[in-house]
Structures are given as C-alpha cells and as structure tokens.
Coordinates of C-alpha atoms in Angstrom, one line a residue:
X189 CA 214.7 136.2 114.4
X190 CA 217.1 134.1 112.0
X191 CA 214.2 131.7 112.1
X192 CA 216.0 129.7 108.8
X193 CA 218.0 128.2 111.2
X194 CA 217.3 124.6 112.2
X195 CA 219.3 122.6 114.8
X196 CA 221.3 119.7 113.6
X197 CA 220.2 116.4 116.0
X198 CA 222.1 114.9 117.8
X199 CA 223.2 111.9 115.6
X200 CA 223.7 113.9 112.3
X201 CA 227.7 114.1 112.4
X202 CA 229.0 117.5 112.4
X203 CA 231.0 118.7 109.2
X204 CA 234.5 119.7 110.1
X205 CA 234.4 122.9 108.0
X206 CA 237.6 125.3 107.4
X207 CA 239.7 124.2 110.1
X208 CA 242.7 127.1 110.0
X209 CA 246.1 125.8 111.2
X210 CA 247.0 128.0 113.2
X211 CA 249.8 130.5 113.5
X212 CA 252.4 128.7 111.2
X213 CA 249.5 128.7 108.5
X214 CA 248.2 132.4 108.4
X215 CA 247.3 133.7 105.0
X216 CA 249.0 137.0 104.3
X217 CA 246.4 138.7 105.1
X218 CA 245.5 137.3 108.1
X219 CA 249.3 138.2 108.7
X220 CA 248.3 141.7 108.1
X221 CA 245.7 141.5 110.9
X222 CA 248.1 140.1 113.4
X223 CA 250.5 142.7 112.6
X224 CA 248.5 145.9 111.8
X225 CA 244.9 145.5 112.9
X226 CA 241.9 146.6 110.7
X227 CA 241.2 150.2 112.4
X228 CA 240.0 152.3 109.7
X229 CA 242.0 155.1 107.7
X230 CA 240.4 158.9 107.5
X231 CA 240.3 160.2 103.5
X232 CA 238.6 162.7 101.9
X233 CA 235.7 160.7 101.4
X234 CA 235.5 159.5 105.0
X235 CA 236.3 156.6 106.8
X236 CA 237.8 153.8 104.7
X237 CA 238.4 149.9 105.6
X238 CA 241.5 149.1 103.6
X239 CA 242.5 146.1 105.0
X240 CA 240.0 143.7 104.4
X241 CA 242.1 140.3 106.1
X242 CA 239.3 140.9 109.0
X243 CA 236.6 139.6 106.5
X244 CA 238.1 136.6 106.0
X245 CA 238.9 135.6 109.4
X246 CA 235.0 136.5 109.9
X247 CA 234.1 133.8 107.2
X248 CA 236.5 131.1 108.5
X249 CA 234.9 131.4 112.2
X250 CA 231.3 131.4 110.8
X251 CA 232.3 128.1 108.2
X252 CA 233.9 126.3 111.4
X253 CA 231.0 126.9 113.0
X254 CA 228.7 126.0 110.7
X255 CA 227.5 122.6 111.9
X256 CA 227.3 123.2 115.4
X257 CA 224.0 124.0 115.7
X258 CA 222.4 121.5 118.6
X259 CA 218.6 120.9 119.5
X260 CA 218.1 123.2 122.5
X261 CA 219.6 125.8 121.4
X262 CA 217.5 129.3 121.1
X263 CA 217.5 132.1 118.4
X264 CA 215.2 134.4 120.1
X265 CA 217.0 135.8 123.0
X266 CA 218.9 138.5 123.5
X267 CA 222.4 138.7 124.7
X268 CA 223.0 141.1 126.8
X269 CA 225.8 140.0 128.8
X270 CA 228.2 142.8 128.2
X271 CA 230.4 140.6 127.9
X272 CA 230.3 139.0 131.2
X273 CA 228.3 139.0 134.7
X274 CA 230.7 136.9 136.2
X275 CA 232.7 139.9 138.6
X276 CA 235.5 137.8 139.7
X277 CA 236.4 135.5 137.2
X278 CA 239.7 137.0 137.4
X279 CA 239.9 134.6 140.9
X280 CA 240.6 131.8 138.5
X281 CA 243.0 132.7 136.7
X282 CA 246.0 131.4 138.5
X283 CA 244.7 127.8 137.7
X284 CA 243.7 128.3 134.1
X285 CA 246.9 129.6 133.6
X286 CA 249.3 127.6 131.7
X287 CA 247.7 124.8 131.4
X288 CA 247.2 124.1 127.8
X289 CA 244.3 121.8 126.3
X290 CA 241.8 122.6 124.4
X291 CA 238.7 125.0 126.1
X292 CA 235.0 124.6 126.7
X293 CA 232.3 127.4 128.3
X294 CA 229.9 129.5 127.5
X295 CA 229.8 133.3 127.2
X296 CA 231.2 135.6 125.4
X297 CA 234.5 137.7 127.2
X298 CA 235.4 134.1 128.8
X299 CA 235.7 132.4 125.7
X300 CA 238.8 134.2 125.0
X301 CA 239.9 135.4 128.6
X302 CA 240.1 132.1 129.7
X303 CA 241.3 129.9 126.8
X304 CA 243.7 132.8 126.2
X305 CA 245.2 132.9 129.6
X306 CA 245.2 129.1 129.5
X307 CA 247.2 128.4 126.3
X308 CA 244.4 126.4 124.3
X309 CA 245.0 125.1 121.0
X310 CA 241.2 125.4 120.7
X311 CA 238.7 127.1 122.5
X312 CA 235.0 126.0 121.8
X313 CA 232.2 128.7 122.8
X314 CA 229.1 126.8 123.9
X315 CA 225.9 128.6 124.7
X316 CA 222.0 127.4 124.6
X317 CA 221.6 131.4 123.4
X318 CA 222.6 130.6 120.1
X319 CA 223.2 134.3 119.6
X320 CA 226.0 134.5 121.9
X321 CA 228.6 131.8 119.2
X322 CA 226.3 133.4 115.8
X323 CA 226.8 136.8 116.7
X324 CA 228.0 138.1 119.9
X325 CA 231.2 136.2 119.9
X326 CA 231.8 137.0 116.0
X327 CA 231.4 140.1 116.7
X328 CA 233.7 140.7 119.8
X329 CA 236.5 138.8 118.6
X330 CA 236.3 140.7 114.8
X331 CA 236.9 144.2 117.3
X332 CA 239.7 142.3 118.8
X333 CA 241.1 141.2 115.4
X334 CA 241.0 145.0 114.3
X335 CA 242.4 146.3 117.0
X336 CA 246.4 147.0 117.5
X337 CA 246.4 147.9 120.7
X338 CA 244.1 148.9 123.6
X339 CA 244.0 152.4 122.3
X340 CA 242.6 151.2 119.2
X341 CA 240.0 148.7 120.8
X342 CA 238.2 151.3 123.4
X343 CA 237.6 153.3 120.4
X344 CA 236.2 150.6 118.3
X345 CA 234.2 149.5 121.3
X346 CA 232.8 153.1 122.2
X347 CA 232.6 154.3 118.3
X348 CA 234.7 157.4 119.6
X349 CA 237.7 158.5 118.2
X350 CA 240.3 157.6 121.7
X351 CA 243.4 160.3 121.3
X352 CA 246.6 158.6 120.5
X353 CA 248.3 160.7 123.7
X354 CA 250.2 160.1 126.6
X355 CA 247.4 161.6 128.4
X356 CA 245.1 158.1 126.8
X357 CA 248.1 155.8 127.7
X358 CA 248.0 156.4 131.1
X359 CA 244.2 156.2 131.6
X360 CA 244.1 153.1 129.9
X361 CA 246.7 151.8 131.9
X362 CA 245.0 153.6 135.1
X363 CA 242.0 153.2 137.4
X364 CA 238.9 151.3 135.6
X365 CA 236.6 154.5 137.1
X366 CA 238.7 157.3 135.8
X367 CA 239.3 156.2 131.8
X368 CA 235.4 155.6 131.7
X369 CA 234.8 159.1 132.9
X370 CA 237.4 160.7 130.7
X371 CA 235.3 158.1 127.9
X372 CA 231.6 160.0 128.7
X373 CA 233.1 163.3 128.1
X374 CA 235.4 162.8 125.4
X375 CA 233.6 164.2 121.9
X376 CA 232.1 161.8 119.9
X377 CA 233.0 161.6 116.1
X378 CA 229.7 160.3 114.6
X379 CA 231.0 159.7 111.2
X380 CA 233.7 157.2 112.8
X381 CA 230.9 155.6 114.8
X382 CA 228.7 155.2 112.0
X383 CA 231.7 153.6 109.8
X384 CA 233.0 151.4 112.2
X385 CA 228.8 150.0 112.5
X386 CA 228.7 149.7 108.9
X387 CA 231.8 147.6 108.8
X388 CA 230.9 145.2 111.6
X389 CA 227.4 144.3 110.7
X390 CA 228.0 144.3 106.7
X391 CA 231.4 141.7 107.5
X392 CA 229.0 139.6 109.6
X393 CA 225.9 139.7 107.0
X394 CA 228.6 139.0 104.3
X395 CA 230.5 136.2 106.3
X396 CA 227.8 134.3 106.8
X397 CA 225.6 133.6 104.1
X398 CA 223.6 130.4 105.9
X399 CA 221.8 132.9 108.4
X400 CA 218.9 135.5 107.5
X401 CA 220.3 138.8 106.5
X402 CA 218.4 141.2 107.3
X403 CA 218.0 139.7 111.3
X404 CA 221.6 139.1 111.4
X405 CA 222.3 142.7 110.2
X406 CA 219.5 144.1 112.9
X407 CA 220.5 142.3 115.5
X408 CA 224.3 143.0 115.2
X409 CA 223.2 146.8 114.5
X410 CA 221.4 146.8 117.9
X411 CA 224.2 144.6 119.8
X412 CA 226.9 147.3 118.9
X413 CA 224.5 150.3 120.2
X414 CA 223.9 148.6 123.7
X415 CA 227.9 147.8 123.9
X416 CA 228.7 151.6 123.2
X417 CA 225.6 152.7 125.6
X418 CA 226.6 150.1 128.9
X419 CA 230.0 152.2 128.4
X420 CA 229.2 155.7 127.9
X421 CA 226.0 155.2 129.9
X422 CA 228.2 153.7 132.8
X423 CA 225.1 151.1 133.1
X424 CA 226.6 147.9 132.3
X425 CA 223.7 146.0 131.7
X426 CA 219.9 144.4 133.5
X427 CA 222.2 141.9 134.6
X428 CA 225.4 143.1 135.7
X429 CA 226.0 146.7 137.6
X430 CA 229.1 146.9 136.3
X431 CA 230.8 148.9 133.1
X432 CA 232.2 146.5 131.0
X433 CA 235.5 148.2 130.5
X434 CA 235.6 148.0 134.5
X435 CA 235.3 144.1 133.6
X436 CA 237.4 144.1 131.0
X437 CA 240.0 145.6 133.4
X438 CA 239.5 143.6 136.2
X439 CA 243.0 141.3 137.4
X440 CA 244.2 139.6 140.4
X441 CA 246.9 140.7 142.6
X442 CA 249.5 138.9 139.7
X443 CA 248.2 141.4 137.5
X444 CA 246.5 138.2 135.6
X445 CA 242.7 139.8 134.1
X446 CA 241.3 141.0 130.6
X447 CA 241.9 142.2 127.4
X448 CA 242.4 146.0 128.8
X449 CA 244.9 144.8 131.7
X450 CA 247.7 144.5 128.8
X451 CA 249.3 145.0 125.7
X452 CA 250.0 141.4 126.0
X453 CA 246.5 139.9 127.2
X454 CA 245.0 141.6 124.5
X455 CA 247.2 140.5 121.6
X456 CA 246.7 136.8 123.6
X457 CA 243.1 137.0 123.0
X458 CA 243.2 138.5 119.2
X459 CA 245.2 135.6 118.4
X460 CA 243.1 133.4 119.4
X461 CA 240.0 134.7 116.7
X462 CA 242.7 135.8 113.9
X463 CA 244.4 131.9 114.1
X464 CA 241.1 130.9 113.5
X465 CA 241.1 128.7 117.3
X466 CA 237.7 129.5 118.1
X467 CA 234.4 127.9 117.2
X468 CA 230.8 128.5 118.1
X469 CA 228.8 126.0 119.5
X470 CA 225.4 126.7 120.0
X471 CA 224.0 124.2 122.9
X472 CA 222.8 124.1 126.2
X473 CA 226.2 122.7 127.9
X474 CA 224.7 119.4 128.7
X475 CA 223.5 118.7 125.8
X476 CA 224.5 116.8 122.7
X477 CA 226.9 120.2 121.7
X478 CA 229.0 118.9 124.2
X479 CA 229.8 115.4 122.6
X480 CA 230.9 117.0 119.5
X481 CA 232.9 119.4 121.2
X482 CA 234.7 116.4 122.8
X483 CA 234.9 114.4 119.2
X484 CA 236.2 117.3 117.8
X485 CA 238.8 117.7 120.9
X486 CA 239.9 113.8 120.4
X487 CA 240.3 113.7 116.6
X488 CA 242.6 116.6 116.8
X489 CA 244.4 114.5 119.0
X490 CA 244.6 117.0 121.8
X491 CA 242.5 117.2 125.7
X492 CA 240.2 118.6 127.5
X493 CA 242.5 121.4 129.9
X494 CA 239.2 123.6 131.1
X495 CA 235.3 123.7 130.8
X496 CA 233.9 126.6 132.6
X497 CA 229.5 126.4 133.0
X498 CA 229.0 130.0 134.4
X499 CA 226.2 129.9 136.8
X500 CA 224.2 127.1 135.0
X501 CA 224.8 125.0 137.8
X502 CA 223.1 127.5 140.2
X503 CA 220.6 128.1 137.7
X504 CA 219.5 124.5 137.9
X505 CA 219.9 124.0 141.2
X506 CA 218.2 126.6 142.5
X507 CA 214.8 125.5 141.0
X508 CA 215.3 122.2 141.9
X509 CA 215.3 124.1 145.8
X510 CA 212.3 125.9 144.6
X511 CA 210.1 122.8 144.0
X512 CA 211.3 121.3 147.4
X513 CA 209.8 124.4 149.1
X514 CA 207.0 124.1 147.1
X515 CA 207.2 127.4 145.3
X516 CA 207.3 125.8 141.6
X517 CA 205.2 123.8 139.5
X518 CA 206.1 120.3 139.8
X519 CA 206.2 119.7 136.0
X520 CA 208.4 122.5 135.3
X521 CA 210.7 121.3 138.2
X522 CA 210.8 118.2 137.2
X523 CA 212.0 119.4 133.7
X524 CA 214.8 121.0 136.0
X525 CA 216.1 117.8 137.5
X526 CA 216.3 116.4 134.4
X527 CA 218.7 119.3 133.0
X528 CA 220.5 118.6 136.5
X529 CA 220.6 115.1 135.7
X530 CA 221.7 115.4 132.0
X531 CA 224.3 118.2 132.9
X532 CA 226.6 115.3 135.2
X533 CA 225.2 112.7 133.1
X534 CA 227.1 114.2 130.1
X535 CA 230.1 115.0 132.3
X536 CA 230.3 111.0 133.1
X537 CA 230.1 110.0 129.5
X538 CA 234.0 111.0 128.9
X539 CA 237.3 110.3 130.5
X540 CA 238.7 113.4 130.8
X541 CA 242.5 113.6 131.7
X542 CA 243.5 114.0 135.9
X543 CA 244.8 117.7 135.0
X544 CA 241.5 119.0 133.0
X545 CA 239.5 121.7 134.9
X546 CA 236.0 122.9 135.8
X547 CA 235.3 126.3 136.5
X548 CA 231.9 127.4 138.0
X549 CA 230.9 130.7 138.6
X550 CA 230.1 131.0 142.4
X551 CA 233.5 132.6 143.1
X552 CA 235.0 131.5 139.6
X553 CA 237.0 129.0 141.6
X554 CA 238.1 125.5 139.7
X555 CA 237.7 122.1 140.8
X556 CA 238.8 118.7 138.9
X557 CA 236.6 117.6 136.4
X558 CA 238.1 113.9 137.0
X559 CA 238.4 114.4 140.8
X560 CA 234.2 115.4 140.5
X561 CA 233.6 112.3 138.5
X562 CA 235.2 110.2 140.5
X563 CA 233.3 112.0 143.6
X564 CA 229.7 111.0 141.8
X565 CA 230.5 107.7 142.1
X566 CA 227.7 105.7 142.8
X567 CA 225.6 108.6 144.3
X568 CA 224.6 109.3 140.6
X569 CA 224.0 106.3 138.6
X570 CA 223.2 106.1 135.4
X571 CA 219.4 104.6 136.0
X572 CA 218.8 106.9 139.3
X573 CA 215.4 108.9 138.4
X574 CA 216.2 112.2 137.2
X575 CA 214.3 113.9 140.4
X576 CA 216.8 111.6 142.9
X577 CA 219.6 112.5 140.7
X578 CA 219.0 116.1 140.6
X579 CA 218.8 116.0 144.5
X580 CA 221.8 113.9 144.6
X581 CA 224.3 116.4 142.0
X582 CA 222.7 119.6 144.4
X583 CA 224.2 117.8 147.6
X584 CA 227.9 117.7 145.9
X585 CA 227.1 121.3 144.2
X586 CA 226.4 122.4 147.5
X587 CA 229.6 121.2 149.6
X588 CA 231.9 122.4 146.5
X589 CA 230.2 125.6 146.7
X590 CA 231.3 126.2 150.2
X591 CA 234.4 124.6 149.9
X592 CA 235.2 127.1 147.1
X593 CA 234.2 129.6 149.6
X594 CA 236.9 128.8 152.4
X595 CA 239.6 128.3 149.4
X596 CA 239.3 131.8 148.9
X597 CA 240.1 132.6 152.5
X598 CA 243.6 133.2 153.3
X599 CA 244.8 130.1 154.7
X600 CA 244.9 131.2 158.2
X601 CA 241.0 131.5 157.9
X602 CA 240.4 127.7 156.0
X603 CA 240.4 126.0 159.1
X604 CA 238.1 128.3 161.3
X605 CA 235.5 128.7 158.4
X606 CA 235.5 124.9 158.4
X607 CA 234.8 124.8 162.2
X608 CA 233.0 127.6 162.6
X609 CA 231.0 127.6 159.7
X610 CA 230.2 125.0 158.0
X611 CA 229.7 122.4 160.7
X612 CA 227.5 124.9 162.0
X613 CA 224.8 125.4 159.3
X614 CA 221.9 123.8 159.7
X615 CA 220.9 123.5 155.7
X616 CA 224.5 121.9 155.5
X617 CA 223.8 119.2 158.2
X618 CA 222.3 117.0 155.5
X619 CA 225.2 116.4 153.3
X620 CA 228.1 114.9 155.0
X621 CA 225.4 112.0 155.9
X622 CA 224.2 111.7 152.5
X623 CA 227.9 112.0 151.0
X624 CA 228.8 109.4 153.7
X625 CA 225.6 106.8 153.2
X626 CA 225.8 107.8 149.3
X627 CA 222.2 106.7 147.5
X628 CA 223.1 103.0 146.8
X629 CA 224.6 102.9 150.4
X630 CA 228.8 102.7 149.0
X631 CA 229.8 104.6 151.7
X632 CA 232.9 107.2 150.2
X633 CA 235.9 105.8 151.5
X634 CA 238.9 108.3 153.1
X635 CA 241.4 107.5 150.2
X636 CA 238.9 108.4 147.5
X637 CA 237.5 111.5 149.3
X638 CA 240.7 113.0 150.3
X639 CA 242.0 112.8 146.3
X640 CA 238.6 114.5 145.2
X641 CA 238.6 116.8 148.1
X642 CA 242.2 118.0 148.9
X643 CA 244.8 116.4 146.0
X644 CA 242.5 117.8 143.0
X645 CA 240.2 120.3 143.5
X646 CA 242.2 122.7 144.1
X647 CA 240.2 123.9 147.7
X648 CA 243.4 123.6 149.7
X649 CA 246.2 124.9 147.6
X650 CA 249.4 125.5 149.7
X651 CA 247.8 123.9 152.5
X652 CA 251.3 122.8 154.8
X653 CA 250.9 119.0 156.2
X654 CA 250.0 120.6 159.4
X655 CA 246.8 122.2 158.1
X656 CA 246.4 119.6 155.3
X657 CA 245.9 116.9 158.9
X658 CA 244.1 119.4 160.4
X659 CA 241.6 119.6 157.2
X660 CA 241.2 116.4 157.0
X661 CA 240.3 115.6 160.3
X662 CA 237.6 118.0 160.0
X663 CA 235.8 116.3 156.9
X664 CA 236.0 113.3 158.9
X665 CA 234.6 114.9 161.9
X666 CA 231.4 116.0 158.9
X667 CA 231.3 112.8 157.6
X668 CA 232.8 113.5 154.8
X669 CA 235.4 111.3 155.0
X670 CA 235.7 108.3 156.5
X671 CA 237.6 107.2 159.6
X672 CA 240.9 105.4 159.8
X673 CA 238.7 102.8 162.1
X674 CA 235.4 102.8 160.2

C-alpha cells in the first residue's frame, strides 16, 4: 500500500514546503472556509460541492508535509483509532490549556484537541503509522474544515443528513448515549453519503499527487466506512469500546473536552487545519522525525509548549518487563530497550524551555519535560547499554506513573495513597533505592528531586505547605529524596 513512498534519512534536510501564515494571511477562499464551511448544497442534479477553498487547504497540508517522511515509519498498517483510545485525555486539559508553544504527539483527535486547547502556533502530528499524518489526519481535519458547526460535522462524519432542529441542538448539546441513539435510527440519505465519500477521497487523491492513487483513494474509501460504522454500529473500534462521538464529547468538570463539547472547541480545532498550523510527521516519536520537528520549532523562532507520546512509553516498557520474566525472545527485547533507550535519548538531545510539557497516556496526566530531563541525570548516560538504559528509563516511568495516579486523587487522598500505597508495594520497593544510588552512584540530592518531583511535574498541584511538608517527607521516607542530614 502506497509503496512509492520512501523515507527521507535522517541527514537529508527537510524542505520547508508551503508554509501558510496563518490567520492574518488566509486566501479568500480559505476565508470562505472559516466563515461558511464546505457542507455540500442539494440541486437537481444532486449533491454539489461549490466551495472548493477545502481543496486547497487539503494541498497546503499535504505540500507542508511533504518532507517529513522519516526511516521507521510504516505504510502498511491500518489506522483504526477512531480517533482516539486514550478515554481520559480530557484529564489533561487544565494544563495544556493556555499555554501556547508549538505542539508535538501522535494520533489523530489529539493532534488538534490538544494543540487547540493549548494555543499552538504549530502543532506537528507525529506517528511511526505513517497513515495516521498521510491520511487519517488529512482526512479528519478536511471534515473539520467543512464543517460550520456541530450539526454540520455529525452529519459529515455519519454520511446522514443530521436535521437542522431544535430537537438536533439539544441532543448534540445532550448526553453522549442519547444523540448516538437518536444517530442509529435516524434515516440515512445514501446519495448525501455517497457525495460527501466522493468529495473526501477525490480532494485527498487530488491534493496529493506524490502518493499512489489508487491506494490513497482505497484506503481513504475504507477509512470513511469504518468512521461511519464505529458510530452507527456503536462499536468504536478493536481497540477502544467506546463510540467516538462519546469521545469526541468527553470534558472535565470545566466543561474543557472535544470538538462536540462546543461551538467554540470545534471552530478552535478547524482553525487550526484551515490556517494551515498543522503538519504531518510520519516517525516513530523517538526517532529522527523528532529532530526536525524541533528545527522546524526553532527556526520559526517559537518553543516547544507540549509533546504528548500516548501509550508508547507503556508499550515499550512493558516488553522490556516481558523479557525480564522471561516471556520474550531476547533479540526482540533487546530491540525494545533500544527503542526505550532512543525514546529519552532523543528527549536529552534538546533544551526544552522550564514551562514545555509531556503528556503520557496512563491517566493523560503531564509532567515537565525539563523537570524529567533533569530527573535522568546521570541514571541514563549517553554510553549506558541500551538494555541498562531501558531498565533505568522503566524505573522513572514507573514512579511517574504512580505519581500521576495519586495526582488524580483529591487532595485529601495524596497523602494516604502515598502511605498506604505505594510504600507498600512490593514491585515498587526497588525504585526509591535505585533512584537514590542512581546507576553511576550520584545519589539525587533533595533540592533537585523536590523541583522534578513537586515544583514541575505538576503531581501536587494546590498542594498547601502543610501537605507540600508532609509529601515531602514521605519521598524522603522512600528514598526518593534525600535527607536534610544525608
């Protein structure tokens, strides 16, 4: 499948392509877009696409994108994350919001949820499924661009004609569980479905010209059936057991969530594809996408404000667990630890600024990418052996993992999870001595770990100075932190 495509390495630069400027540059007919949408008008003959600014938006993302095609990257799977399997990312959002920069992640929902929410100037979709920045995210972000309003984007997504009522407006506004019923049984109006198909896969085939036709047109074809069928068939998809428009619903208690939670998330979101601040990237993470994606972030001038890995750091770390149980080929783990080790060996290569964020996806909750770092230290040296390094990163995976946990605790909770928890596992009892020892013996010293730990992370939020002592004392207690004698 669009097997003409070879993978730029990693010294070849990568050309900047047709940069758009953003909101004070848009063509007229990218105005249009903003404005209007691209829903398609009913005639005589059928339905007709009379606004073709969508087109050209299309063609911009796929020229930007052009050169960011990385070694490691894959053609041949599918991408069936419809559009995310990441339940509560909505937990994040407090800290993404506002916080301006530009955006790195992978996925496809996320890449404009979260840079959306967090005020990017540029938000770079990276994924080693290079079908998720060639044709999922295309693809999404053109039924964003065409859409006006919710109304107008359920029926694009569904391919059924959604009722401009009051009746629709207050579904779409209401429970996730009734608007996808009322979606199942409304009609379906096959000659809108098959013209809104048409329009989708022939923009993509036409916008980009570089990839194989007749896959790109099959596989966007086939992507638009299984979007329509994980809604109608309430069956989100093998990976996820939830309906997307459930997903695309889901907010925290600030009413902070996805394109369906507003009016104004959603035109947040379009904006971002229509102003042309979006780019594919298609890389494994911790691989050489990532250094242009943080060229291209430094030439422009502007900084990294969030990179969000999904579960790739579970993904890796979990087989690296499997080989130390003995339950995987060694040569396969070892291959593992090297990802490990590449993945916060590329994080080390750049300075990133004190406010810049990651976001991983057991519980969606952020940490500091300088605070992490910094936490490394010498535990992860450059020349460490990837196996040793991949053992070391899984130790600091794990304690941030169920730190994340207790942050999302209501504070009265923190502490006791701490004491009652934590100290109390026996596959945690390994990592306060290893954190404290570290693997070329610098011991972590109390200043260091209580900036890492408790000033940027964002763990202890709102802790008062009672709780913030009390905290504290605790990590010493683990080893975590050292003592005011030691």
């Amino acid at each position: 499948m669009l097997s003409n495509i070879r993978p730029v390495s990693a010294e070849r630069p990568s050309p900047a392509g047709g940069v758009f400027e953003g909101a004070a540059g848009l063509t007229e007919a990218r105005a249009r877009v903003m404005l209007c949408g691209g829903f398609p008008l009913r005639d005589g003959r059928g339905w007709t696409f009379s606004e073709a600014g969508h087109r050209e938006i299309a063609r911009d993302y796929y020229r930007r994108s052009r050169g960011m095609i990385f070694e490691g990257s894959r053609f041949d799977q599918r991408s069936d994350y419809l559009f995310t399997n990441e339940i509560d990312y909505h937990s994040a959002l407090s800290a993404i919001s506002g916080r301006g920069g530009a955006y790195a992640g992978v996925g496809h929902m996320l890449s404009f949820t979260y840079p959306a929410w967090q005020g990017a100037a540029d938000a770079y979709a990276v994924d080693a499924n290079a079908r998720v920045p060639f044709i999922t995210i295309p693809l999404y972000g053109l039924m964003l661009a065409m859409a006006a309003d919710r109304i107008d984007l359920i029926s694009l997504l569904t391919g059924k004609l959604v009722p401009r009522s009051a009746k629709w407006r207050d579904l779409v506004d209401g429970p996730p569980w009734l608007l996808i019923e009322n979606l199942i049984a409304l009609p379906g109006n096959p000659s809108f479905a098959a013209a809104v198909k048409r329009e989708l896969t022939e923009t993509l085939v036409g916008a980009a010209p570089y990839l194989d036709a007749g896959s790109l047109e099959h596989e966007a074809s086939g992507l638009v059936d299984r979007i329509r069928n994980s809604i109608l068939r309430s069956n989100a998809s093998f990976y996820s057991l939830f309906n997307p428009v459930a997903l695309m619903k889901a907010k925290d208690s600030a009413g902070r969530g996805g394109p369906l939670t507003s009016e104004e998330q959603l035109r947040r979101e379009r904006s971002l594809f229509i102003e042309g601040r979006i780019t594919g990237v298609a890389s494994p993470i911790q691989a050489a996408g990532l250094d242009a994606v943080m060229s291209r972030v430094s030439e422009s001038g502007d900084r990294l404000g969030v990179m969000y890995l999904s579960n790739l750091e579970d993904w890796l770390f979990d087989d690296v667990e499997e080989d130390e149980e003995g339950r995987r080929d060694g040569a396969k783990a070892q291959r593992f630890a090297e990802g490990v080790a590449a993945l916060y060996g590329r994080l080390r290569g750049f300075d990133y600024p004190e406010e810049s964020l990651l976001v991983s996806a057991k519980g969606c909750y952020p940490t500091s990418v300088h605070g992490l770092v910094g936490y490394l230290g010498d535990s992860m040296p450059p020349d460490m052996p990837p196996a040793d390094a991949g053992r070391s990163a899984r130790l600091v995976y794990r304690l941030r993992r169920e730190a994340a946990r207790a942050g999302r605790e209501p504070i009265r909770q923190r502490l006791k999870f701490l004491e009652g928890h934590l100290a109390k596992r026996p596959d945690l009892a390994e990592i306060p001595a290893a954190l404290r020892r570290g693997w070329r013996g610098s011991p972590y010293g109390q200043k260091e770990a209580c900036r890492a730990l408790l000033d940027r992370s964002g763990y202890f939020r709102g802790l008062t100075d009672w709780e913030r002592s009390s905290v504290i004392r605790i990590l010493i207690g683990m080893g975590v932190v050292k003592g005011a004698g030691e």
